[in-house]
Every structure is written in structure tokens, then in C-alpha cells.
């Protein structure tokens, strides 16, 4: 009986860890997508407000946009996602590479 209890406990713990990893990945993907959308808008490729576009993309991914700094050549965004009693955050940058040859 103890072996079954230990096995179930390990399985539940593993499920929680994997769910947290999936939620963290979801937040990072949303941050990347929001940063790319904001960068496209800030560069003039897409008309509109860069941070407004980032907020819309973040909302489509089910996360909240916490910060947006959109410049013409570089954009930074931060997003958050509530996972149970934990708030997961992710940040992303989109723009020109640090060193352009």
C-alpha cells in the first residue's frame, strides 16, 4: 500500500511540475509574439499603436501585458500569467541584432 501511495504522490508532483513548465512556455511564446507584433507596428510596417498591438496579441494568448517599450528599431515587452497561486512572468525583445555587420 505504501508503494502505491508513493507512486501516486510522485505522479501528482510530476504533473504539477509539467503543468508549470507548460504555462511558463505559454507565457514566453506570448511575450515573443507580442514583441514581434509591436516591433512590426513601431517600424511602420503595420499601421497603429505598437503597444496596443502588443496588448491585443498578449490577450489572444491569454496573458496580461505588463510593460511595453516600443522604439523604431527595438521593442521590449513583459507579460504575466497567473498559474494557481503563482504569477509567471516572461520578457522578450524584438529588433535589430546587437551587432550588424
mmCIF file of C-alpha atoms in Angstrom:
data_model
loop_
_atom_site.group_PDB
_atom_site.id
_atom_site.type_symbol
_atom_site.label_atom_id
_atom_site.label_comp_id
_atom_site.label_asym_id
_atom_site.label_seq_id
_atom_site.Cartn_x
_atom_site.Cartn_y
_atom_site.Cartn_z
ATOM 1 C CA UNK A 1 0.000 0.000 0.000
ATOM 2 C CA UNK A 2 2.867 2.375 0.766
ATOM 3 C CA UNK A 3 4.347 1.816 -2.686
ATOM 4 C CA UNK A 4 1.066 2.785 -4.357
ATOM 5 C CA UNK A 5 0.838 5.931 -2.216
ATOM 6 C CA UNK A 6 4.399 6.924 -3.043
ATOM 7 C CA UNK A 7 3.829 6.291 -6.750
ATOM 8 C CA UNK A 8 0.665 8.394 -6.772
ATOM 9 C CA UNK A 9 2.417 11.208 -4.874
ATOM 10 C CA UNK A 10 5.290 11.234 -7.352
ATOM 11 C CA UNK A 11 2.877 11.193 -10.304
ATOM 12 C CA UNK A 12 0.898 14.149 -8.915
ATOM 13 C CA UNK A 13 4.083 16.130 -8.247
ATOM 14 C CA UNK A 14 5.348 15.406 -11.755
ATOM 15 C CA UNK A 15 2.047 16.552 -13.264
ATOM 16 C CA UNK A 16 2.249 19.834 -11.360
ATOM 17 C CA UNK A 17 5.824 20.456 -12.476
ATOM 18 C CA UNK A 18 4.975 19.696 -16.100
ATOM 19 C CA UNK A 19 1.908 21.948 -15.980
ATOM 20 C CA UNK A 20 4.028 24.796 -14.592
ATOM 21 C CA UNK A 21 6.586 24.278 -17.349
ATOM 22 C CA UNK A 22 3.847 24.343 -19.992
ATOM 23 C CA UNK A 23 2.409 27.558 -18.523
ATOM 24 C CA UNK A 24 5.876 29.162 -18.466
ATOM 25 C CA UNK A 25 6.408 28.188 -22.102
ATOM 26 C CA UNK A 26 2.992 29.650 -22.967
ATOM 27 C CA UNK A 27 3.948 32.942 -21.315
ATOM 28 C CA UNK A 28 7.273 33.089 -23.179
ATOM 29 C CA UNK A 29 5.646 32.359 -26.540
ATOM 30 C CA UNK A 30 3.099 35.100 -25.867
ATOM 31 C CA UNK A 31 5.864 37.564 -24.958
ATOM 32 C CA UNK A 32 7.756 36.726 -28.155
ATOM 33 C CA UNK A 33 4.658 37.143 -30.318
ATOM 34 C CA UNK A 34 3.703 40.422 -28.635
ATOM 35 C CA UNK A 35 7.229 41.809 -29.046
ATOM 36 C CA UNK A 36 7.311 40.893 -32.735
ATOM 37 C CA UNK A 37 3.887 42.438 -33.356
ATOM 38 C CA UNK A 38 4.882 45.620 -31.527
ATOM 39 C CA UNK A 39 8.152 45.819 -33.469
ATOM 40 C CA UNK A 40 6.335 45.465 -36.793
ATOM 41 C CA UNK A 41 3.965 48.252 -35.804
ATOM 42 C CA UNK A 42 6.682 50.522 -34.397
ATOM 43 C CA UNK A 43 8.752 50.156 -37.564
ATOM 44 C CA UNK A 44 5.825 51.323 -39.688
ATOM 45 C CA UNK A 45 5.208 48.009 -41.437
ATOM 46 C CA UNK A 46 1.780 47.769 -39.814
ATOM 47 C CA UNK A 47 -0.227 50.907 -39.031
ATOM 48 C CA UNK A 48 -1.374 51.543 -35.480
ATOM 49 C CA UNK A 49 -0.168 51.759 -31.909
ATOM 50 C CA UNK A 50 2.721 49.382 -31.160
ATOM 51 C CA UNK A 51 1.893 48.772 -27.510
ATOM 52 C CA UNK A 52 -1.808 48.468 -28.305
ATOM 53 C CA UNK A 53 -0.968 45.783 -30.824
ATOM 54 C CA UNK A 54 1.238 44.017 -28.253
ATOM 55 C CA UNK A 55 -1.617 44.091 -25.732
ATOM 56 C CA UNK A 56 -4.011 42.612 -28.285
ATOM 57 C CA UNK A 57 -1.622 39.775 -29.137
ATOM 58 C CA UNK A 58 -0.963 39.102 -25.448
ATOM 59 C CA UNK A 59 -4.709 38.948 -24.792
ATOM 60 C CA UNK A 60 -5.145 36.475 -27.652
ATOM 61 C CA UNK A 61 -2.600 34.252 -25.903
ATOM 62 C CA UNK A 62 -4.400 34.598 -22.582
ATOM 63 C CA UNK A 63 -1.714 36.592 -20.772
ATOM 64 C CA UNK A 64 -1.583 40.165 -19.457
ATOM 65 C CA UNK A 65 0.780 42.758 -20.903
ATOM 66 C CA UNK A 66 2.728 44.305 -18.003
ATOM 67 C CA UNK A 67 5.154 46.524 -19.876
ATOM 68 C CA UNK A 68 5.861 47.738 -23.366
ATOM 69 C CA UNK A 69 8.698 49.935 -24.594
ATOM 70 C CA UNK A 70 8.449 50.295 -28.349
ATOM 71 C CA UNK A 71 11.097 52.171 -30.275
ATOM 72 C CA UNK A 72 11.568 52.355 -34.004
ATOM 73 C CA UNK A 73 14.372 49.746 -34.031
ATOM 74 C CA UNK A 74 13.833 47.823 -30.788
ATOM 75 C CA UNK A 75 10.880 46.716 -28.680
ATOM 76 C CA UNK A 76 10.730 45.232 -25.169
ATOM 77 C CA UNK A 77 7.611 43.637 -23.666
ATOM 78 C CA UNK A 78 6.838 41.855 -20.419
ATOM 79 C CA UNK A 79 3.802 39.677 -19.822
ATOM 80 C CA UNK A 80 2.369 37.763 -16.876
ATOM 81 C CA UNK A 81 0.228 34.679 -16.469
ATOM 82 C CA UNK A 82 -1.487 33.513 -13.291
ATOM 83 C CA UNK A 83 -0.856 29.830 -12.602
ATOM 84 C CA UNK A 84 -2.693 28.863 -9.455
ATOM 85 C CA UNK A 85 -1.203 30.921 -6.632
ATOM 86 C CA UNK A 86 1.915 31.732 -8.705
ATOM 87 C CA UNK A 87 2.301 34.553 -11.210
ATOM 88 C CA UNK A 88 4.626 33.651 -14.071
ATOM 89 C CA UNK A 89 6.334 36.458 -15.981
ATOM 90 C CA UNK A 90 8.173 36.486 -19.277
ATOM 91 C CA UNK A 91 10.019 39.180 -21.206
ATOM 92 C CA UNK A 92 11.025 39.457 -24.823
ATOM 93 C CA UNK A 93 12.935 41.784 -27.119
ATOM 94 C CA UNK A 94 12.411 42.250 -30.835
ATOM 95 C CA UNK A 95 14.513 44.373 -33.115
ATOM 96 C CA UNK A 96 17.783 44.603 -34.917
ATOM 97 C CA UNK A 97 20.613 42.335 -33.786
ATOM 98 C CA UNK A 98 23.057 43.789 -31.270
ATOM 99 C CA UNK A 99 25.837 43.896 -33.864
ATOM 100 C CA UNK A 100 25.038 44.441 -37.510
ATOM 101 C CA UNK A 101 27.974 43.656 -39.832
#
